[in-house]
Coordinates of N, CA and C in Angstrom, one line a residue:
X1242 N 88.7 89.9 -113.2 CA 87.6 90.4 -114.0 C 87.7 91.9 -114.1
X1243 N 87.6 92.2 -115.1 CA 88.1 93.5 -115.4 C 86.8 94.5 -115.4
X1244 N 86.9 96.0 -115.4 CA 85.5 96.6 -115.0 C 84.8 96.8 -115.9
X1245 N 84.9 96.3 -117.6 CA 84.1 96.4 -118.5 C 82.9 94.6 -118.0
X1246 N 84.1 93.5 -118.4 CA 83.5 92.1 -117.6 C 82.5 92.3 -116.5
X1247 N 82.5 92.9 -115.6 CA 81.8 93.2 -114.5 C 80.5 93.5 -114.5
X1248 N 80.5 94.6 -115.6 CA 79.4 95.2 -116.5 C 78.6 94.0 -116.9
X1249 N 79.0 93.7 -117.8 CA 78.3 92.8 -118.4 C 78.1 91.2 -117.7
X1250 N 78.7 91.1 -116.7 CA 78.5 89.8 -115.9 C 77.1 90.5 -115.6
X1251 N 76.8 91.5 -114.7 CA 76.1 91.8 -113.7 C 74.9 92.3 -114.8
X1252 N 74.9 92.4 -115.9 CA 73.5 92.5 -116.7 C 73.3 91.4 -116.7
X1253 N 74.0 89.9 -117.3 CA 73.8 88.8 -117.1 C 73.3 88.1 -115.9
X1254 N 73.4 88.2 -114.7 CA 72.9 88.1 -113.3 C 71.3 88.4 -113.2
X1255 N 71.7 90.1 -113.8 CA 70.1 90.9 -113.6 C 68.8 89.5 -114.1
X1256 N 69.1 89.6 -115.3 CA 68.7 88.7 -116.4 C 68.2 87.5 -115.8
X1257 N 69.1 86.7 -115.0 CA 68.9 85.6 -114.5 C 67.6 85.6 -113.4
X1258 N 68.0 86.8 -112.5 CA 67.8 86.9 -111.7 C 66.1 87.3 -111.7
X1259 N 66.2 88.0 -112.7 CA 64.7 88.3 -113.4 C 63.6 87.5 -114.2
X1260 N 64.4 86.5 -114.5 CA 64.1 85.6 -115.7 C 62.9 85.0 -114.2
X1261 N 61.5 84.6 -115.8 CA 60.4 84.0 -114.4 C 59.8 83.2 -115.8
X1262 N 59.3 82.1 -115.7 CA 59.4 81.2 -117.1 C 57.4 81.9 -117.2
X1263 N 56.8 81.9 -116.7 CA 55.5 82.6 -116.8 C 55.3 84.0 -116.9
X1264 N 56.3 84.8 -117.1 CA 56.9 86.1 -117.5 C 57.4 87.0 -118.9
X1265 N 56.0 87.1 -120.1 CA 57.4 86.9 -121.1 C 58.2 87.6 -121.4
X1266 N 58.0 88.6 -120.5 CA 58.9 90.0 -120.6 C 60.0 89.5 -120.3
X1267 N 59.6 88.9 -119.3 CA 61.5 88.7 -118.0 C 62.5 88.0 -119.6
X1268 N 62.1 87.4 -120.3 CA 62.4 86.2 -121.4 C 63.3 87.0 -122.3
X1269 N 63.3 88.2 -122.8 CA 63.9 89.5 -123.6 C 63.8 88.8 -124.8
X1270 N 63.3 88.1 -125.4 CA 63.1 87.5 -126.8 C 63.5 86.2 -127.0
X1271 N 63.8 85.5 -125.9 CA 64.8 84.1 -125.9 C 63.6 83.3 -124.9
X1272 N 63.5 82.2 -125.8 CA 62.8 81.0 -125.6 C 64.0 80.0 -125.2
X1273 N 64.1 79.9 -124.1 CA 65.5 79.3 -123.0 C 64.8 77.5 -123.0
X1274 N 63.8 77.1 -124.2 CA 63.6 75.8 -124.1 C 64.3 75.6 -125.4
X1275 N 64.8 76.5 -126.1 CA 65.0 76.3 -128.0 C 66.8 77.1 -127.9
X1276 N 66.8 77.8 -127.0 CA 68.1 78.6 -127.4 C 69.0 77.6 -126.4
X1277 N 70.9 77.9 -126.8 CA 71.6 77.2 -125.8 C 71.9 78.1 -125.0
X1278 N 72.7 77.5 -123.4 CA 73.3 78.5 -123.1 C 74.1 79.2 -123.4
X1279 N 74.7 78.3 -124.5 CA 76.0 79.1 -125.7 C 75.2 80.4 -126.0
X1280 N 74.2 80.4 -126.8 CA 73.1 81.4 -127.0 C 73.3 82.6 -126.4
X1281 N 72.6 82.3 -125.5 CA 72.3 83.1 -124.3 C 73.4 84.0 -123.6
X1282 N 75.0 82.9 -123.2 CA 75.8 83.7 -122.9 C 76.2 84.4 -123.9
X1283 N 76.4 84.1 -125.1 CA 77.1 85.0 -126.1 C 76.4 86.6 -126.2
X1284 N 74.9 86.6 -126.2 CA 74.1 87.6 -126.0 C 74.6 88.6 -125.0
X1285 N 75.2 88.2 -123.9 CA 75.4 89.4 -122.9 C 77.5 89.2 -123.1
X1286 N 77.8 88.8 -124.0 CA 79.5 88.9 -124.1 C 80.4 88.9 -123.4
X1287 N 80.1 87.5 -122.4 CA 81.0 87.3 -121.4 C 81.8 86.6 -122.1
X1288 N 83.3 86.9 -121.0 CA 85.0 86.1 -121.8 C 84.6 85.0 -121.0
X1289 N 85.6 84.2 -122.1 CA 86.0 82.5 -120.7 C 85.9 82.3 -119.8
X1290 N 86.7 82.9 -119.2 CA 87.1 82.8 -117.7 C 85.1 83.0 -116.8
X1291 N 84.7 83.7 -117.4 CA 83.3 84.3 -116.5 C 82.2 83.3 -116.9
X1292 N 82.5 82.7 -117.9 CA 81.9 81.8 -118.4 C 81.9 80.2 -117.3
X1293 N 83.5 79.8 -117.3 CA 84.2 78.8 -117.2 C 83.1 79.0 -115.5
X1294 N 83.6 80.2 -114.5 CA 83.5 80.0 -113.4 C 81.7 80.3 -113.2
X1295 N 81.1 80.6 -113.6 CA 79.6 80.5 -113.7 C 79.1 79.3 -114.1
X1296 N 79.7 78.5 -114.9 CA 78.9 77.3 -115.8 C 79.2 76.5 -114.3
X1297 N 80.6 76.3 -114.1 CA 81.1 75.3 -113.0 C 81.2 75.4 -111.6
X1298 N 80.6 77.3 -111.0 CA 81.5 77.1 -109.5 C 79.8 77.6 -109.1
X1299 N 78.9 78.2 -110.1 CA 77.5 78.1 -109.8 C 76.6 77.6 -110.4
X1300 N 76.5 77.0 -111.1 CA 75.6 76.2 -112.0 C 75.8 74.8 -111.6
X1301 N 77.0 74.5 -111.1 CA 77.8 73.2 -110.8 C 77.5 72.3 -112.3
X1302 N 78.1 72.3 -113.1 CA 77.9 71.5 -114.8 C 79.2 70.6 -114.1
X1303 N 79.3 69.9 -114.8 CA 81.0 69.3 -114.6 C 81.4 69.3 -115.8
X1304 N 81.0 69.3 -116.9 CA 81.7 70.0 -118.4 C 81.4 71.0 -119.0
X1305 N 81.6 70.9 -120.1 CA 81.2 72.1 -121.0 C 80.0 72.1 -121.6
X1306 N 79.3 70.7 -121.5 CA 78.7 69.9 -122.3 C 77.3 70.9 -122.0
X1307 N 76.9 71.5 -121.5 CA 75.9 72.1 -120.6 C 75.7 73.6 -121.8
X1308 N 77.0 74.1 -122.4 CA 76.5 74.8 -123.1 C 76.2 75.0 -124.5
X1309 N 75.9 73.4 -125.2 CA 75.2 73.5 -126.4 C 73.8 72.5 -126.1
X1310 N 73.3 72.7 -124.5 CA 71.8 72.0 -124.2 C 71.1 73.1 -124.5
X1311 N 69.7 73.6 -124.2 CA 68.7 74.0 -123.7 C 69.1 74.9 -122.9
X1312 N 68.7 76.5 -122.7 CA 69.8 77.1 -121.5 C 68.6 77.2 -120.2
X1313 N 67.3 76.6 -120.1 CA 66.5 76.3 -119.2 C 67.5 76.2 -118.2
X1314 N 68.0 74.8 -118.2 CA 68.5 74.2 -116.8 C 69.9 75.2 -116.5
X1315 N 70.0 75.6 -117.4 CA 71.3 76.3 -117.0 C 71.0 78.1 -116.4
X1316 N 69.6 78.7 -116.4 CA 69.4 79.3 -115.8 C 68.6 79.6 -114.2
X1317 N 67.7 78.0 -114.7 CA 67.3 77.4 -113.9 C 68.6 77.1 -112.0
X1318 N 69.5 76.5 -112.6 CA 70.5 76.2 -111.6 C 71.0 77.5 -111.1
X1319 N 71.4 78.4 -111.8 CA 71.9 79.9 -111.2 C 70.4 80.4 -110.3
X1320 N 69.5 80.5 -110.9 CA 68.7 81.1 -110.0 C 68.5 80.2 -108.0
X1321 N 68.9 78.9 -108.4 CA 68.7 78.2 -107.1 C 70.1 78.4 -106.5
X1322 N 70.9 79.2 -106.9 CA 72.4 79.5 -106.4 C 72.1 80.9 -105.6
X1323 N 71.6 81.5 -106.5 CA 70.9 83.0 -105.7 C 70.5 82.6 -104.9
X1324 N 69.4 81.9 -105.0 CA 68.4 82.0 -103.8 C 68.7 81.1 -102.6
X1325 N 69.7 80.2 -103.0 CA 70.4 79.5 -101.8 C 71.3 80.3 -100.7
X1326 N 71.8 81.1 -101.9 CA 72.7 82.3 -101.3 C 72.1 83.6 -100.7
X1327 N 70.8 83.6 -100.9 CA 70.0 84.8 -100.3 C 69.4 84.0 -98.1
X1328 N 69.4 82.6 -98.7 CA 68.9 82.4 -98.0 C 69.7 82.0 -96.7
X1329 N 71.2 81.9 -96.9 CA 71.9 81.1 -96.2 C 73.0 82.2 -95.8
X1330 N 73.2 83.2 -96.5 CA 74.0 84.2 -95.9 C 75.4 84.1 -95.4
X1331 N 76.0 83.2 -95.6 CA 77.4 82.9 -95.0 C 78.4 82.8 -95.7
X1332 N 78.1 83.7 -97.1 CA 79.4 83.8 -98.1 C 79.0 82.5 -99.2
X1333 N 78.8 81.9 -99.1 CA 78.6 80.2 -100.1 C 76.9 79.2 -99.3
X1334 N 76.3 78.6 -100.5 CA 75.3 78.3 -100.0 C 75.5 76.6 -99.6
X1335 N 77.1 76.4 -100.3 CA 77.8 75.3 -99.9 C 78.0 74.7 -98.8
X1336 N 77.4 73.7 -98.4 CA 78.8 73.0 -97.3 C 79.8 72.4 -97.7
X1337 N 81.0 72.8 -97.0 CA 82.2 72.3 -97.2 C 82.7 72.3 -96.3
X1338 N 83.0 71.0 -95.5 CA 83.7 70.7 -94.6 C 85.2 71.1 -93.8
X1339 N 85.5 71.7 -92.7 CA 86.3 72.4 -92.3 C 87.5 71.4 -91.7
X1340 N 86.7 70.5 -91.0 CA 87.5 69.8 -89.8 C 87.0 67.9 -89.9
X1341 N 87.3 68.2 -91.9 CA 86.7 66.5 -91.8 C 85.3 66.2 -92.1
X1342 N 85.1 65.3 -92.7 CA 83.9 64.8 -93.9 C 82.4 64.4 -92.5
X1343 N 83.2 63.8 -91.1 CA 82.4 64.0 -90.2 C 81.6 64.6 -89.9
X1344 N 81.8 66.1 -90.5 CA 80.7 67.1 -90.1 C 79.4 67.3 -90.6
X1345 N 79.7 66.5 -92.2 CA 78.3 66.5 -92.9 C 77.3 65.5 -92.2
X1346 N 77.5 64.8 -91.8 CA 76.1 64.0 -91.2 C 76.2 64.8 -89.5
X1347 N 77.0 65.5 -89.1 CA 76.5 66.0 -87.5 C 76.1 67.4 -88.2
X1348 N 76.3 67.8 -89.3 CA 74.9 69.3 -89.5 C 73.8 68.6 -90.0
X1349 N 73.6 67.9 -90.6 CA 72.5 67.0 -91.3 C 72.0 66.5 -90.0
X1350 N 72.5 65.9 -88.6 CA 71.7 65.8 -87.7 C 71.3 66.7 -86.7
X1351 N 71.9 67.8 -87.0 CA 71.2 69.6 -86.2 C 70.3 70.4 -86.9
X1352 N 70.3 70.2 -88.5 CA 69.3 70.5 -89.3 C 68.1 69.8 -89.2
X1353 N 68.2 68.6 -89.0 CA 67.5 67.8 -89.0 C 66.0 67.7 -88.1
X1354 N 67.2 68.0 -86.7 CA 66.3 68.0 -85.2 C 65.8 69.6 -85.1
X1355 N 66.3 70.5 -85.8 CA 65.6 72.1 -86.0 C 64.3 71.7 -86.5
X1356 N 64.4 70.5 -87.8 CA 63.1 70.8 -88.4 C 62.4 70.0 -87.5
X1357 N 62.5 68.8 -86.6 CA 61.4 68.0 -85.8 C 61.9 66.6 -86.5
X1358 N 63.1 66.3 -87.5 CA 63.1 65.3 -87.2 C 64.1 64.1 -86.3
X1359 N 64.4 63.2 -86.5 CA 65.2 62.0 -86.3 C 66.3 61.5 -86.7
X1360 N 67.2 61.6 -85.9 CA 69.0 61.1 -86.8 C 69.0 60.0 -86.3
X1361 N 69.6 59.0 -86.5 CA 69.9 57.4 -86.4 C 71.3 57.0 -86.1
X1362 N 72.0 57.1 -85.5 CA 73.6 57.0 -86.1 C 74.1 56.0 -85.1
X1363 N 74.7 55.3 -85.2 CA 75.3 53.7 -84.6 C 74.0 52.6 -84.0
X1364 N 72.9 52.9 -84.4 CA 72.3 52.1 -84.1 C 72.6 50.1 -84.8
X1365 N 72.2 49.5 -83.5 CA 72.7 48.3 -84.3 C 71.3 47.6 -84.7
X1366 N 71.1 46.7 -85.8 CA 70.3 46.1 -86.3 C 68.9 46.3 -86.5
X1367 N 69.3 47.5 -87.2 CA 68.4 48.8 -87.8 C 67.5 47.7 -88.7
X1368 N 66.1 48.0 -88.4 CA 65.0 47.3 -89.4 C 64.2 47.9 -90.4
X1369 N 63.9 48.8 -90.9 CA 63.0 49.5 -92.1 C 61.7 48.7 -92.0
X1370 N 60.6 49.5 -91.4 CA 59.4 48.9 -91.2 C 58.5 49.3 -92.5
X1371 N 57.9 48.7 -92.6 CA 57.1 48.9 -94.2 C 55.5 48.7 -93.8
X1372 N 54.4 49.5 -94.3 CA 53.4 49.4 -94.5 C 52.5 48.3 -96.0
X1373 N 51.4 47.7 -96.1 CA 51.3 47.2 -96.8 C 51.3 47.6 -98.5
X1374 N 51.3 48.7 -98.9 CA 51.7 49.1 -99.9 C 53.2 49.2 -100.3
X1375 N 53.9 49.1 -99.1 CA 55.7 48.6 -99.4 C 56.1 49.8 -98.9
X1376 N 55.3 51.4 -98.2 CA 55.6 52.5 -98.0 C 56.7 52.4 -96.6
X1377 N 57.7 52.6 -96.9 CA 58.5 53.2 -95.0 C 57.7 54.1 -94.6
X1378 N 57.3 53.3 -93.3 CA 56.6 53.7 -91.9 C 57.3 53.8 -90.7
X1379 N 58.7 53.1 -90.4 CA 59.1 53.5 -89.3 C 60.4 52.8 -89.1
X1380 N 61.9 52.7 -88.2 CA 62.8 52.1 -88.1 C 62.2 52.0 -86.7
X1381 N 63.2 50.6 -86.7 CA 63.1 49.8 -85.4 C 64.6 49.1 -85.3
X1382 N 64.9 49.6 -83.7 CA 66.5 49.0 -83.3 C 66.4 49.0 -81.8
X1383 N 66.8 47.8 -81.5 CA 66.7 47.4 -79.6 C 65.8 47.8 -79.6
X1384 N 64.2 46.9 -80.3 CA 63.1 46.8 -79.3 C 62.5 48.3 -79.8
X1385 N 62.9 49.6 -80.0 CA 62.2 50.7 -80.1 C 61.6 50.8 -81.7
X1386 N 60.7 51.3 -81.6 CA 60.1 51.7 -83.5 C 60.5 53.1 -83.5
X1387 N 60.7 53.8 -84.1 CA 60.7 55.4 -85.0 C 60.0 55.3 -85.9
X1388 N 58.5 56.1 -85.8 CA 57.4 56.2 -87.2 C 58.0 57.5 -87.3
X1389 N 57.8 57.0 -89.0 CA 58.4 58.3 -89.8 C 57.7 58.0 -91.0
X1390 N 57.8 59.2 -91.8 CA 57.0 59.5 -93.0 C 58.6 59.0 -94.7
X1391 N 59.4 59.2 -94.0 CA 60.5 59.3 -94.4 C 61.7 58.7 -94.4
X1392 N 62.6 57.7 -94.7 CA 63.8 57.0 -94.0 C 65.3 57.6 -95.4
X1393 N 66.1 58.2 -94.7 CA 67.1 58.1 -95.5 C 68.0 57.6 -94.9
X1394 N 68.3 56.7 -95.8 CA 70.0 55.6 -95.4 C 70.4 55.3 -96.4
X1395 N 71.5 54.1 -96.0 CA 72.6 53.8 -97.0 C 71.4 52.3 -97.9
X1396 N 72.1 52.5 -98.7 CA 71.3 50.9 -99.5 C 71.5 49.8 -98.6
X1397 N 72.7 49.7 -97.7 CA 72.4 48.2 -97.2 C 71.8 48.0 -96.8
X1398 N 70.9 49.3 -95.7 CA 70.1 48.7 -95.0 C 68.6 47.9 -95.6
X1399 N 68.7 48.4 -96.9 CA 67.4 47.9 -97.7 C 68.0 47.2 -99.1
X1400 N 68.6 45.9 -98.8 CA 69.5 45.3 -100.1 C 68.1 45.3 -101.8
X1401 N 67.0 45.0 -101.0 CA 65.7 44.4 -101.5 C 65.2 45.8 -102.3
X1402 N 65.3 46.5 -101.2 CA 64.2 48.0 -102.2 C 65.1 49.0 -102.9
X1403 N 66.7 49.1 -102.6 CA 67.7 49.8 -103.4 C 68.1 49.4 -104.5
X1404 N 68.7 50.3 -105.7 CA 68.9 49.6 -106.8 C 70.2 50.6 -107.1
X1405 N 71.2 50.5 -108.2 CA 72.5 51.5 -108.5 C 71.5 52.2 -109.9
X1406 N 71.9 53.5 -109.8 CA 70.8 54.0 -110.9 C 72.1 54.7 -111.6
X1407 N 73.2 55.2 -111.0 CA 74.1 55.9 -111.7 C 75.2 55.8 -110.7
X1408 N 76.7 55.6 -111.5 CA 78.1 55.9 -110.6 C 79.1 56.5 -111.2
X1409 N 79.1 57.7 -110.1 CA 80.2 58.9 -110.9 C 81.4 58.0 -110.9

C-alpha cells in the first residue's frame, strides 16, 4: 500500500470508525441503508487490493457479493473488527489455532470458567434437562444435574430440538 493508499484508507477507517447510525453528521451525506458499499468505497478511492483485503480479511464477506448490498452491514462488521481489536489487544481479534483445532474448545473452556460458567467435555450419557415450556434448565451425566440458563452442544445431543438451517 503505497503512501497516497494509506491516506485514504485511513480517512476511510476514520469514517467507519465515526460512523454512529443515530448520528447524522457521523453519516457525511450517505444513507448506508440506500447506498452500496460499492458507493461508499468508491467515495473515499480505495484500489483493489485495499478493497479486496478489507471486504474479506475484516469484514469477513466471502465474495464480492457484499459490495452491491446495502453498505450498513458492511460498516457495521468493520466497526465490530475495531472494537474486537480494541478489546482484545493481541494483534488480531481472531482465534487461530497454533498447535491444532484442540485448542478452540480448551480456550472456550478458560473463557468460559473466567466468566462463572461450565465446560462439559467427555462426559458420558449427557441428558438436556428441559423445563415445561421446552426451555434448557440443566445437563445431567452420572447421576449429577448442571442448572444452567444456557446449553451449547453438538445437535446429537438434542436429535428432537435441532434442525440444519444452513451448510457451508
Amino acid at each position: 500500500m503505497g503512501l497516497f493508499e494509506k491516506r485514504r484508507a485511513r480517512k476511510f477507517f476514520i469514517y467507519v470508525q465515526d460512523y454512529e447510525d443515530n448520528d447524522l453528521k457521523s453519516h457525511e451525506g450517505l444513507d448506508l441503508t440506500k447506498v452500496t458499499a460499492r458507493e461508499v468505497i468508491l467515495k473515499y478511492g480505495l484500489e483493489d487490493d485495499t478493497i479486496d483485503f478489507i471486504g474479506h480479511a475484516l469484514a469477513l464477506h466471502l465474495d464480492d457479493s457484499y459490495l452491491d448490498q446495502p453498505a450498513l452491514d458492511f460498516v457495521t462488521r468493520m466497526k465490530l473488527y475495531a472494537e474486537s481489536l480494541a478489546r482484545f489487544q493481541r494483534g488480531s481479534p481472531y482465534i487461530y489455532p497454533l498447535h491444532g483445532l484442540a485448542e478452540l474448545p480448551q480456550s472456550f473452556a478458560c473463557l468460559s470458567a473466567v466468566f462463572g460458567g461450565t465446560y462439559m467435555l467427555n462426559k458420558p450419557e449427557c441428558k438436556v434437562e428441559f423445563d415445561e415450556s421446552g426451555k434448557a434448565i440443566g445437563v445431567t451425566s452420572e447421576g449429577e444435574t448442571a442448572k444452567c440458563k444456557k446449553v451449547v452442544c453438538d445437535p446429537s445431543y438434542l436429535p428432537n430440538k435441532a434442525s440444519s438451517i444452513k451448510q457451508f
